[in-house]
mmCIF file of C-alpha atoms in Angstrom:
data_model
loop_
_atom_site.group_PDB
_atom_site.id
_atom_site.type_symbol
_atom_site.label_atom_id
_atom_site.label_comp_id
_atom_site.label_asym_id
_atom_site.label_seq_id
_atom_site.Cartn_x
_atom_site.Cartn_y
_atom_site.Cartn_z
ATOM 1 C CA UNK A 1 109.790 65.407 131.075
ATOM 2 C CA UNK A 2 107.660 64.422 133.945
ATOM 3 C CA UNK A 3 104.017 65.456 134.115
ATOM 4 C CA UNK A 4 103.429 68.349 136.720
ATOM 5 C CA UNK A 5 100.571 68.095 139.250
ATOM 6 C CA UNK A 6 97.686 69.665 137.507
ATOM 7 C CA UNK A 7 98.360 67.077 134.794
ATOM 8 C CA UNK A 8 98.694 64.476 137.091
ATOM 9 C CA UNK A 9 95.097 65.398 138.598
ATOM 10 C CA UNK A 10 93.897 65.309 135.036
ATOM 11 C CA UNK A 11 95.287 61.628 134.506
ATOM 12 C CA UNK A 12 93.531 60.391 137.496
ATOM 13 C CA UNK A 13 89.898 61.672 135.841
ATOM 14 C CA UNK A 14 90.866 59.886 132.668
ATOM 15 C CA UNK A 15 91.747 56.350 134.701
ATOM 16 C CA UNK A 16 89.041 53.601 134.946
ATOM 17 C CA UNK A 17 89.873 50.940 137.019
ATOM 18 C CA UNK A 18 88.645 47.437 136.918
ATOM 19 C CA UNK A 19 88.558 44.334 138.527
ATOM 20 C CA UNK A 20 87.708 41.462 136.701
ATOM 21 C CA UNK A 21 88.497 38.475 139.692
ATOM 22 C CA UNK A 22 86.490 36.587 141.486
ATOM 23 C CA UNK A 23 85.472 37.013 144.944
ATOM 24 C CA UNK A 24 84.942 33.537 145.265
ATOM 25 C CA UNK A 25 88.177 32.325 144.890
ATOM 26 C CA UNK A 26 89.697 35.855 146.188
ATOM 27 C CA UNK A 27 91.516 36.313 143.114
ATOM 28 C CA UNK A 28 92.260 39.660 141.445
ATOM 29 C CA UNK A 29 92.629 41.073 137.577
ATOM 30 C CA UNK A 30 92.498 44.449 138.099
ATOM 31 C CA UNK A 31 93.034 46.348 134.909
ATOM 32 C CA UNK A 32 93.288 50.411 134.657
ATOM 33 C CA UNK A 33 92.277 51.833 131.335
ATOM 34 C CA UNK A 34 92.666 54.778 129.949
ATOM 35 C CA UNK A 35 89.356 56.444 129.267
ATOM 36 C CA UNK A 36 88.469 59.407 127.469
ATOM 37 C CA UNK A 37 86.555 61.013 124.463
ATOM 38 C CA UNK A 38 86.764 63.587 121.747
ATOM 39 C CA UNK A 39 83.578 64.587 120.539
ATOM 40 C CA UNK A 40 83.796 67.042 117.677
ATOM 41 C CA UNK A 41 86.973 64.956 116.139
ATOM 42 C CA UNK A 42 84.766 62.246 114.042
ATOM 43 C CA UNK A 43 85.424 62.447 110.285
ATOM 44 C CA UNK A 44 81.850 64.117 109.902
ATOM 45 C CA UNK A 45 81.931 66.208 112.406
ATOM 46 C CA UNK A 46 85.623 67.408 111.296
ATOM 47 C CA UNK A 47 84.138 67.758 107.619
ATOM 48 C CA UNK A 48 81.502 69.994 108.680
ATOM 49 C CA UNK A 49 83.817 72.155 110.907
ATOM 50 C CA UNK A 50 86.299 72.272 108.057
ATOM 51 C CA UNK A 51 83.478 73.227 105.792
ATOM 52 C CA UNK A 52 82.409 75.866 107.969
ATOM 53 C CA UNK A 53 85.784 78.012 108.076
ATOM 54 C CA UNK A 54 85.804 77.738 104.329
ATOM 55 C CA UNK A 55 82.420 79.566 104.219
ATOM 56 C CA UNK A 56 84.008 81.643 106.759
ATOM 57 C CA UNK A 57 87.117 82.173 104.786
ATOM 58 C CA UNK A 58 85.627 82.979 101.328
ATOM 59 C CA UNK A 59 83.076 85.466 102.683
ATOM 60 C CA UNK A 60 86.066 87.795 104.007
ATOM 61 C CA UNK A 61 87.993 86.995 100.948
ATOM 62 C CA UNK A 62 84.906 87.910 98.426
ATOM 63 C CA UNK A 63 83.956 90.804 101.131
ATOM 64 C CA UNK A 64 87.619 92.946 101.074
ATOM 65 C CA UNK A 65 88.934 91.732 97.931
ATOM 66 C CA UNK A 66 86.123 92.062 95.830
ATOM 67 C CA UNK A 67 86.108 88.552 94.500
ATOM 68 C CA UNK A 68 83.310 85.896 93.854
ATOM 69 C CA UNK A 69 84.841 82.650 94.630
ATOM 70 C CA UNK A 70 82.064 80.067 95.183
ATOM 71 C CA UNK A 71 79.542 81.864 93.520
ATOM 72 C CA UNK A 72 79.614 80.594 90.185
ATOM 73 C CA UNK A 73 80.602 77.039 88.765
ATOM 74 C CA UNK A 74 83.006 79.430 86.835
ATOM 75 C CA UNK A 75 84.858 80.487 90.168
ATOM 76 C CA UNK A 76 84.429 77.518 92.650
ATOM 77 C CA UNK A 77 86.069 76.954 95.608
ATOM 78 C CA UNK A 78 89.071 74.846 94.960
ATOM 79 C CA UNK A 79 89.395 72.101 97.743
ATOM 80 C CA UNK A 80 92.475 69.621 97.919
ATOM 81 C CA UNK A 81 90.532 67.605 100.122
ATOM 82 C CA UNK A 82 87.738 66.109 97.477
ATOM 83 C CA UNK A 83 88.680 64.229 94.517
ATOM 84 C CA UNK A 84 89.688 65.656 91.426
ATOM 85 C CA UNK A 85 87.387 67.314 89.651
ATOM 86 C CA UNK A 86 84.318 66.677 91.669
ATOM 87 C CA UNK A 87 81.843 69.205 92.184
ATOM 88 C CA UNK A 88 80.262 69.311 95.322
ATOM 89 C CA UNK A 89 78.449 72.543 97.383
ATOM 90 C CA UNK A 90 77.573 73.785 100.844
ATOM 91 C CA UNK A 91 74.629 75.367 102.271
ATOM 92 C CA UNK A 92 74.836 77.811 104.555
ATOM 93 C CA UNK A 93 72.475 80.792 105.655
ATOM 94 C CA UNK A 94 70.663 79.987 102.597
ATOM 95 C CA UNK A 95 73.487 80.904 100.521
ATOM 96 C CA UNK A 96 75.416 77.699 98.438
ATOM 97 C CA UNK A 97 78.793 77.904 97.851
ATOM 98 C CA UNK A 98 80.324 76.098 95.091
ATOM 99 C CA UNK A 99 83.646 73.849 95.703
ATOM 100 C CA UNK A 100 85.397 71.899 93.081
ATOM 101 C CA UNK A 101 87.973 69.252 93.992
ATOM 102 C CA UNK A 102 91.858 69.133 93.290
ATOM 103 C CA UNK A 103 92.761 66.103 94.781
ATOM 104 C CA UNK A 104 96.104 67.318 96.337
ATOM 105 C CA UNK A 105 96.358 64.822 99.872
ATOM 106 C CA UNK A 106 99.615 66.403 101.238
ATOM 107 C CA UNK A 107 97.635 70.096 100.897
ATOM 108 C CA UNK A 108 94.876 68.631 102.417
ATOM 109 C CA UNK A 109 96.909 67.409 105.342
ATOM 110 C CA UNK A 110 98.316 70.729 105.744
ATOM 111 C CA UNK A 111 95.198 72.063 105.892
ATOM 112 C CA UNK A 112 93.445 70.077 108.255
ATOM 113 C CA UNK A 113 96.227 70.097 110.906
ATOM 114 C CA UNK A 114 94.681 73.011 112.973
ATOM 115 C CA UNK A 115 91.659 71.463 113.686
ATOM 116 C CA UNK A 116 93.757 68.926 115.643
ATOM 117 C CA UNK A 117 94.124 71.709 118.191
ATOM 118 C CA UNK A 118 97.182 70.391 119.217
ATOM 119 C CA UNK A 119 98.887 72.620 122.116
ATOM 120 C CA UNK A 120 102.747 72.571 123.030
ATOM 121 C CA UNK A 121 102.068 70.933 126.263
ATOM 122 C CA UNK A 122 103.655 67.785 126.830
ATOM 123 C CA UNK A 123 101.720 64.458 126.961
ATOM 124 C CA UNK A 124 98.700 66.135 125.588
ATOM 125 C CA UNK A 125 97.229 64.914 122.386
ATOM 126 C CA UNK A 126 93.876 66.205 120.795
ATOM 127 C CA UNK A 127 92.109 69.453 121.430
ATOM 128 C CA UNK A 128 95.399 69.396 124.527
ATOM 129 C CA UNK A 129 93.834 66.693 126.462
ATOM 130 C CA UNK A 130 96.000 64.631 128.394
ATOM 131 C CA UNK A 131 97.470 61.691 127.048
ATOM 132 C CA UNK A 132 99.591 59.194 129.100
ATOM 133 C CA UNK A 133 103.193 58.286 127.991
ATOM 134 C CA UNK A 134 103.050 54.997 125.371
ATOM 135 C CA UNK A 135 105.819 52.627 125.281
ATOM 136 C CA UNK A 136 105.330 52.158 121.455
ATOM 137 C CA UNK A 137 108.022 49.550 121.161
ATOM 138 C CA UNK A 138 105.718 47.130 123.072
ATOM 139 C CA UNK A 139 102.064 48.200 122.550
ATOM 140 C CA UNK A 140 99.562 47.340 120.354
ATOM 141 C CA UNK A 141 96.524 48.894 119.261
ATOM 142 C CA UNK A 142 93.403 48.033 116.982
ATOM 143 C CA UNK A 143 91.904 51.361 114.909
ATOM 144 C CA UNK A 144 87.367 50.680 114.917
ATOM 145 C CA UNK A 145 84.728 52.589 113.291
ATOM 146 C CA UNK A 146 86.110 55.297 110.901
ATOM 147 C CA UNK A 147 89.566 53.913 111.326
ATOM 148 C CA UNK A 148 88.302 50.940 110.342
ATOM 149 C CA UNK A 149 85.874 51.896 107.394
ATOM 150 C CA UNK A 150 88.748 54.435 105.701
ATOM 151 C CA UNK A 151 90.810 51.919 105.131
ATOM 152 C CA UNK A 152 88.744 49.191 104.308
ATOM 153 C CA UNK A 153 85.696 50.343 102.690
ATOM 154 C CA UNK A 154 87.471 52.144 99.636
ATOM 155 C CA UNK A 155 91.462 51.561 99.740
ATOM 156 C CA UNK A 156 90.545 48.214 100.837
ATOM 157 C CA UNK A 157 93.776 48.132 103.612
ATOM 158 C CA UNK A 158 92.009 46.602 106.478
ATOM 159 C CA UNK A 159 94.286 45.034 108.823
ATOM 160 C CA UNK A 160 97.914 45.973 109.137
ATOM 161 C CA UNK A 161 98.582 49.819 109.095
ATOM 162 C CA UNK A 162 101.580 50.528 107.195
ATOM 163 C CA UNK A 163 102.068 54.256 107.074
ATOM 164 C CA UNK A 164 103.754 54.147 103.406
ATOM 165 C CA UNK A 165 101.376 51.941 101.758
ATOM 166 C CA UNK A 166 98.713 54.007 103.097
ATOM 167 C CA UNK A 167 99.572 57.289 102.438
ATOM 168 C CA UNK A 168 100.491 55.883 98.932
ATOM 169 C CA UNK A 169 97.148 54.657 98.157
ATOM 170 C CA UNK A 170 95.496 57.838 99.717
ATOM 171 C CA UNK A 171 97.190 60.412 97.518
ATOM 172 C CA UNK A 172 96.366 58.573 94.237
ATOM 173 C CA UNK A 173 92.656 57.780 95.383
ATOM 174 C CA UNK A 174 92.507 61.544 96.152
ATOM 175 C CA UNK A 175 93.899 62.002 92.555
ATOM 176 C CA UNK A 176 91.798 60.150 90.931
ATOM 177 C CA UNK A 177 89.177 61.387 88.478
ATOM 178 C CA UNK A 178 85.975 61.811 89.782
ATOM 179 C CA UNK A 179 84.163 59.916 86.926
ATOM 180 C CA UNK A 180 86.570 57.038 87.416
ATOM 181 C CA UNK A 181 85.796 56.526 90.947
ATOM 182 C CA UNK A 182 82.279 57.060 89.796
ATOM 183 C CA UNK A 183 82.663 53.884 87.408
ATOM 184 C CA UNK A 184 84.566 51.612 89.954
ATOM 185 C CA UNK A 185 81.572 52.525 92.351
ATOM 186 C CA UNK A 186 79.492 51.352 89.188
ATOM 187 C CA UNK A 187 81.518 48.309 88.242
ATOM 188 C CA UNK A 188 80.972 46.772 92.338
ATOM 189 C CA UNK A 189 84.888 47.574 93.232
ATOM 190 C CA UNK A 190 84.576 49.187 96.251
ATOM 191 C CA UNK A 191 82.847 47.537 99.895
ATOM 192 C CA UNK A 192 79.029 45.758 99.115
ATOM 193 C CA UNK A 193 78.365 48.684 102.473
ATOM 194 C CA UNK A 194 80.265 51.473 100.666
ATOM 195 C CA UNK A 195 78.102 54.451 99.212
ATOM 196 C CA UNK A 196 78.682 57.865 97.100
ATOM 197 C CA UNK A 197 79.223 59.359 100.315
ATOM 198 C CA UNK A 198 82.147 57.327 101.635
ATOM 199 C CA UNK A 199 83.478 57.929 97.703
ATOM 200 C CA UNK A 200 82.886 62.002 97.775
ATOM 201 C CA UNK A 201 84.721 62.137 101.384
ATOM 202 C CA UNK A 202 87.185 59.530 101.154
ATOM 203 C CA UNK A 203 90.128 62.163 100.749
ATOM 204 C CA UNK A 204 89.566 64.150 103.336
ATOM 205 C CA UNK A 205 88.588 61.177 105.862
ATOM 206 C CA UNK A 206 91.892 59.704 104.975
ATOM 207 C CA UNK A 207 93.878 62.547 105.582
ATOM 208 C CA UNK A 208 91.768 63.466 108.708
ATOM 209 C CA UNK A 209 93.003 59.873 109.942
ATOM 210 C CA UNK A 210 96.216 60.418 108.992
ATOM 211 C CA UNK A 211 96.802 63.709 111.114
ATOM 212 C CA UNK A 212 95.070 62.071 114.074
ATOM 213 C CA UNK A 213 96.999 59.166 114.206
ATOM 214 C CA UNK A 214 100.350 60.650 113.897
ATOM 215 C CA UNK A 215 99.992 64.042 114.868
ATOM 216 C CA UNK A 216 97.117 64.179 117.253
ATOM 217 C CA UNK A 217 98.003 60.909 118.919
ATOM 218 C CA UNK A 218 101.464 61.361 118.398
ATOM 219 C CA UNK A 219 102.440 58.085 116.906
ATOM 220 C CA UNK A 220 105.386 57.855 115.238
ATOM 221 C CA UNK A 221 105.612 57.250 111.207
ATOM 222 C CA UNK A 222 106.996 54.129 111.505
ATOM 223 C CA UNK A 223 104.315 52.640 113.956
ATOM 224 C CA UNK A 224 103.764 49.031 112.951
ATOM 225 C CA UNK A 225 101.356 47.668 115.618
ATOM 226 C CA UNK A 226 98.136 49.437 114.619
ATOM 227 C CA UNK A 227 95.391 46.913 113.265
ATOM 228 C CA UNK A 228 92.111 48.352 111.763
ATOM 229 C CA UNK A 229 89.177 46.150 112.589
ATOM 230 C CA UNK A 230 85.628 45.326 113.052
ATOM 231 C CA UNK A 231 85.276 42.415 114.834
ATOM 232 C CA UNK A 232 87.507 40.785 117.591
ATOM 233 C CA UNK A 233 86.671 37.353 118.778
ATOM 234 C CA UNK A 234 84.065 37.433 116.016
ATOM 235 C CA UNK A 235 82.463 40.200 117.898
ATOM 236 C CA UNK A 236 81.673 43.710 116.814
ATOM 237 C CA UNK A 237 83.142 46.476 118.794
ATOM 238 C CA UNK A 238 81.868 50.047 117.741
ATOM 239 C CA UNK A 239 82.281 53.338 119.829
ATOM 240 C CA UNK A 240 79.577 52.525 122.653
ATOM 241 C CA UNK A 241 81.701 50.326 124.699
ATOM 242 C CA UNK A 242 84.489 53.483 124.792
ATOM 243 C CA UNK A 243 81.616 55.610 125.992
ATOM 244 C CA UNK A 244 80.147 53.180 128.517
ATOM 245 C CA UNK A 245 83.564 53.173 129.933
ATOM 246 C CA UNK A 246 83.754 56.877 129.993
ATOM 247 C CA UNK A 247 80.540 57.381 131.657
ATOM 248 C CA UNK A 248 81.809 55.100 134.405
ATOM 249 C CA UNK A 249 85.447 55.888 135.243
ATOM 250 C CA UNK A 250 83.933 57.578 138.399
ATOM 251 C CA UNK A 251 82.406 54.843 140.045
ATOM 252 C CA UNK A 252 83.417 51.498 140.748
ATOM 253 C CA UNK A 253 80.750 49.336 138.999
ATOM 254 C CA UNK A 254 80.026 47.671 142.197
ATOM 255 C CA UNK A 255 78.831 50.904 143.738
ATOM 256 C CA UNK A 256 76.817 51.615 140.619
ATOM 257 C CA UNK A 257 75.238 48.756 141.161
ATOM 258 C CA UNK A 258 74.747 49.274 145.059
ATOM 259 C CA UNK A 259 73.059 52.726 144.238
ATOM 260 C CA UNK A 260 70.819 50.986 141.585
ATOM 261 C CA UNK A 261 69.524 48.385 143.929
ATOM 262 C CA UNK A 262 68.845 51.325 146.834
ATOM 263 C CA UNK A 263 67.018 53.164 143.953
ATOM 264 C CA UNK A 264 65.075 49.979 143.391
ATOM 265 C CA UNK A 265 64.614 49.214 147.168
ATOM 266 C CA UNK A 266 63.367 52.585 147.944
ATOM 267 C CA UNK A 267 61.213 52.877 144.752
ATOM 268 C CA UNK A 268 59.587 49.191 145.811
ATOM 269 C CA UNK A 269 59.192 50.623 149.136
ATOM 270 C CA UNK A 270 57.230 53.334 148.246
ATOM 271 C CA UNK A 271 55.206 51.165 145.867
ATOM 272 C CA UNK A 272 54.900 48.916 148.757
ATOM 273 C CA UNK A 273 53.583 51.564 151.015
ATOM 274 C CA UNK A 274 51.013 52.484 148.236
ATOM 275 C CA UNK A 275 49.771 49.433 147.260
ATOM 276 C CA UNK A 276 49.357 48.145 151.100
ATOM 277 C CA UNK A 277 47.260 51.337 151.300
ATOM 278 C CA UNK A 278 44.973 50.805 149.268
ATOM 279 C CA UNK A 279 44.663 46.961 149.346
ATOM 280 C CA UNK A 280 43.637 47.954 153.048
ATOM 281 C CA UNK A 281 40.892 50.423 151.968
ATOM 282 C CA UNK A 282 39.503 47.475 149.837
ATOM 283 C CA UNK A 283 39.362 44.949 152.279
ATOM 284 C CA UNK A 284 37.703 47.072 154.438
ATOM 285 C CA UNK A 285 34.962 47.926 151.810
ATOM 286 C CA UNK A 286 34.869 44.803 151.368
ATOM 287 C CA UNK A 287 33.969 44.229 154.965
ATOM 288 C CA UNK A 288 31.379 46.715 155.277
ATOM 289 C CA UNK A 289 29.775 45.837 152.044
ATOM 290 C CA UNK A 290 29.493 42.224 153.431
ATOM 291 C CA UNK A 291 27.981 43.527 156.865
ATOM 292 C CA UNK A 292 25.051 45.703 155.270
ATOM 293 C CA UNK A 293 24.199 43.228 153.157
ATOM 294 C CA UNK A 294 23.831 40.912 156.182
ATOM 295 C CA UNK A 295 21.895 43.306 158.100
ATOM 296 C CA UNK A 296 19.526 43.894 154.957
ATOM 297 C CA UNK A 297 19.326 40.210 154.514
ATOM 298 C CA UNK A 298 18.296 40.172 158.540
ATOM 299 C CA UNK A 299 15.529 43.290 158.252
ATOM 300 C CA UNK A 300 14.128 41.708 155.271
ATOM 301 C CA UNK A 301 13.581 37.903 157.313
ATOM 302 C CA UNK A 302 11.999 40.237 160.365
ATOM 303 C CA UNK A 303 9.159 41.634 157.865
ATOM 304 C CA UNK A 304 8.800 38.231 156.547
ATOM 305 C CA UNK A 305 8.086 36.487 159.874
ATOM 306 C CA UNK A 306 4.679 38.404 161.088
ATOM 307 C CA UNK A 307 3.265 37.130 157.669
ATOM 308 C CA UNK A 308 3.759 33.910 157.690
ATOM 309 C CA UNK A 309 2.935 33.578 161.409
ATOM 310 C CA UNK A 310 -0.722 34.881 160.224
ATOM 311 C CA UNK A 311 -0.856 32.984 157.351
ATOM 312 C CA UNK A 312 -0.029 29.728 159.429
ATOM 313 C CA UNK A 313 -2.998 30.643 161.657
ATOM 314 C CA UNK A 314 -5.514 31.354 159.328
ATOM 315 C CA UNK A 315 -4.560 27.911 157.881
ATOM 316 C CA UNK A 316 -4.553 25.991 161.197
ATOM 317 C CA UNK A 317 -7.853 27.178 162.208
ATOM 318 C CA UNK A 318 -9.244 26.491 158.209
ATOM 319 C CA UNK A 319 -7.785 23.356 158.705
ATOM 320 C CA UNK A 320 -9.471 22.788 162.117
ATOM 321 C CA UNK A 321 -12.789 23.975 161.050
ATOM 322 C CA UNK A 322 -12.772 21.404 157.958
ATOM 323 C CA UNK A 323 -12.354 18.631 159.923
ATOM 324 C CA UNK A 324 -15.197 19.080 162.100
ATOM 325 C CA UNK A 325 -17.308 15.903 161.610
ATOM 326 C CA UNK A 326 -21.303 16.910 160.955
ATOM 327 C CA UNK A 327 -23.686 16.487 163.987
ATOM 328 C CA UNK A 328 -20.829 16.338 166.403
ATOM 329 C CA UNK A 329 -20.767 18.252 169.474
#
């Protein structure tokens, strides 16, 4: 179906567009990328909005129905999403509410799909932004940061995404006994940069992933060009360079440079303005200072002169009257 017009108009905001020639040689790589973000749709941020609506959920429940789930390590929560048997809490309003795990990955994925806030529009993935159409048979795409770290840091699957293997190794992590994960953690099994965290989350993070991938991104199950990584070329590539894009798909980078070098001009132009100012004003002191001195210098020489003219006298005619020679005229 093709996209209508207010979709198109969206597509053009999410297009970055990039040339990477050189005007030197007048050649052109011009590359248009599709550029956009969804804040809110991390794996912690999704775990604390999931969180929430339980709160939200069990204080209706325990409110009309009279019950007292949560409230006692007798009646916890029960939540698919942690590993079995794992007893973990959340704070809210200064009330805790007590959760055990069950360890049930397919009821966590069911549970966790509204949060995608997927829409019935089409070419719309996450929260209904728009997505452009993927030729899937010919793509290829590399999963960083929490893609990367769910697969690798516990289920050690880095690399090649293979949607059976995965979801395999998912549902019996998430089935695992909480003491036994406790000991592998123990025993040095897991990633050297894994912690009790990653361990106490890893369910739900992997089926969070999961429903992202194929239901808020819309791949298909049998996808087999999705690499999880952390470095390409050797290098690191983490989440900033996505948003560095995103915060530029406005502007051509040449203008943003243009603007930054007026910014600069017109700031060095007012500092120039200043600091001629008042370079000026010194100088000028400077000046002055010299020429009172000079005249003080001057007034003091004119008192000086009268003296010594008297004194020179008084020592000429000394002078004169000591050499007078006796009985001479």
């Amino acid at each position: 179906m093709p996209i209508t017009p207010s979709q198109e108009e969206v597509a053009k905001n999410l297009l970055a567009e990039f040339n990477l020639g050189c005007d030197a040689h007048r050649t052109e790589h011009v590359y248009r990328v599709y550029v956009t973000t969804f804040l809110g749709f991390g794996g912690n941020a999704a775990r604390q909005r999931y969180e929430e609506s339980i709160v939200a959920k069990t204080e209706v429940e325990n409110r009309l129905l009279g019950k007292h789930t949560g409230e006692t390590s007798e009646t916890p929560y029960l939540d698919p999403c942690l590993p079995l048997d794992i007893v973990d809490e959340i704070q809210h309003n200064g009330k805790t509410l007590l959760l055990r795990g069950t360890g049930d990955f397919h009821r966590c994925r069911v549970l966790i799909q509204p949060f995608m806030n997927k829409t019935n529009e089409t070419q719309s993935s996450l929260n209904g932004v728009y997505q452009p159409p993927i030729d899937y048979q010919n793509s290829e795409f590399y999963g960083f940061s929490e893609f990367y770290y769910c697969t690798e840091d516990v289920l050690r699957m880095g690399g090649n995404y293979n949607v059976t293997k995965y979801t395999n190794a998912a549902k019996s992590y998430c089935a695992t006994k909480w003491t036994t994960l406790k000991e592998r953690f123990d025993r040095g099994l897991y990633a050297s940069h894994a912690d009790l965290h990653r361990l106490k989350y890893q369910c739900f993070k992997s089926a969070w992933m999961h429903e992202v991938f194929h239901v808020g991104f819309s791949f298909p199950e049998n996808y087999r060009n999705l690499k999880t990584a952390l470095l390409v070329y050797d290098k690191e590539v983490q989440w900033t360079l996505g948003a560095i894009l995103y915060r530029t798909r406005f502007l051509p980078l040449r203008d943003i440079q243009q603007e930054n070098f007026k910014a600069n001009h017109y700031h060095w132009r007012g500092f120039s303005f200043v600091y001629n100012h008042y370079l000026f004003l010194v100088c000028f002191l400077v000046v002055l200072l010299s020429i009172l001195l000079y005249l003080l210098r001057l007034r003091r020489i004119h008192h000086r002169m009268p003296r010594s003219m008297s004194s020179s006298a008084l020592w000429m005619e000394g002078g004169g009257a000591a050499l007078k020679i006796p009985g001479t005229p």
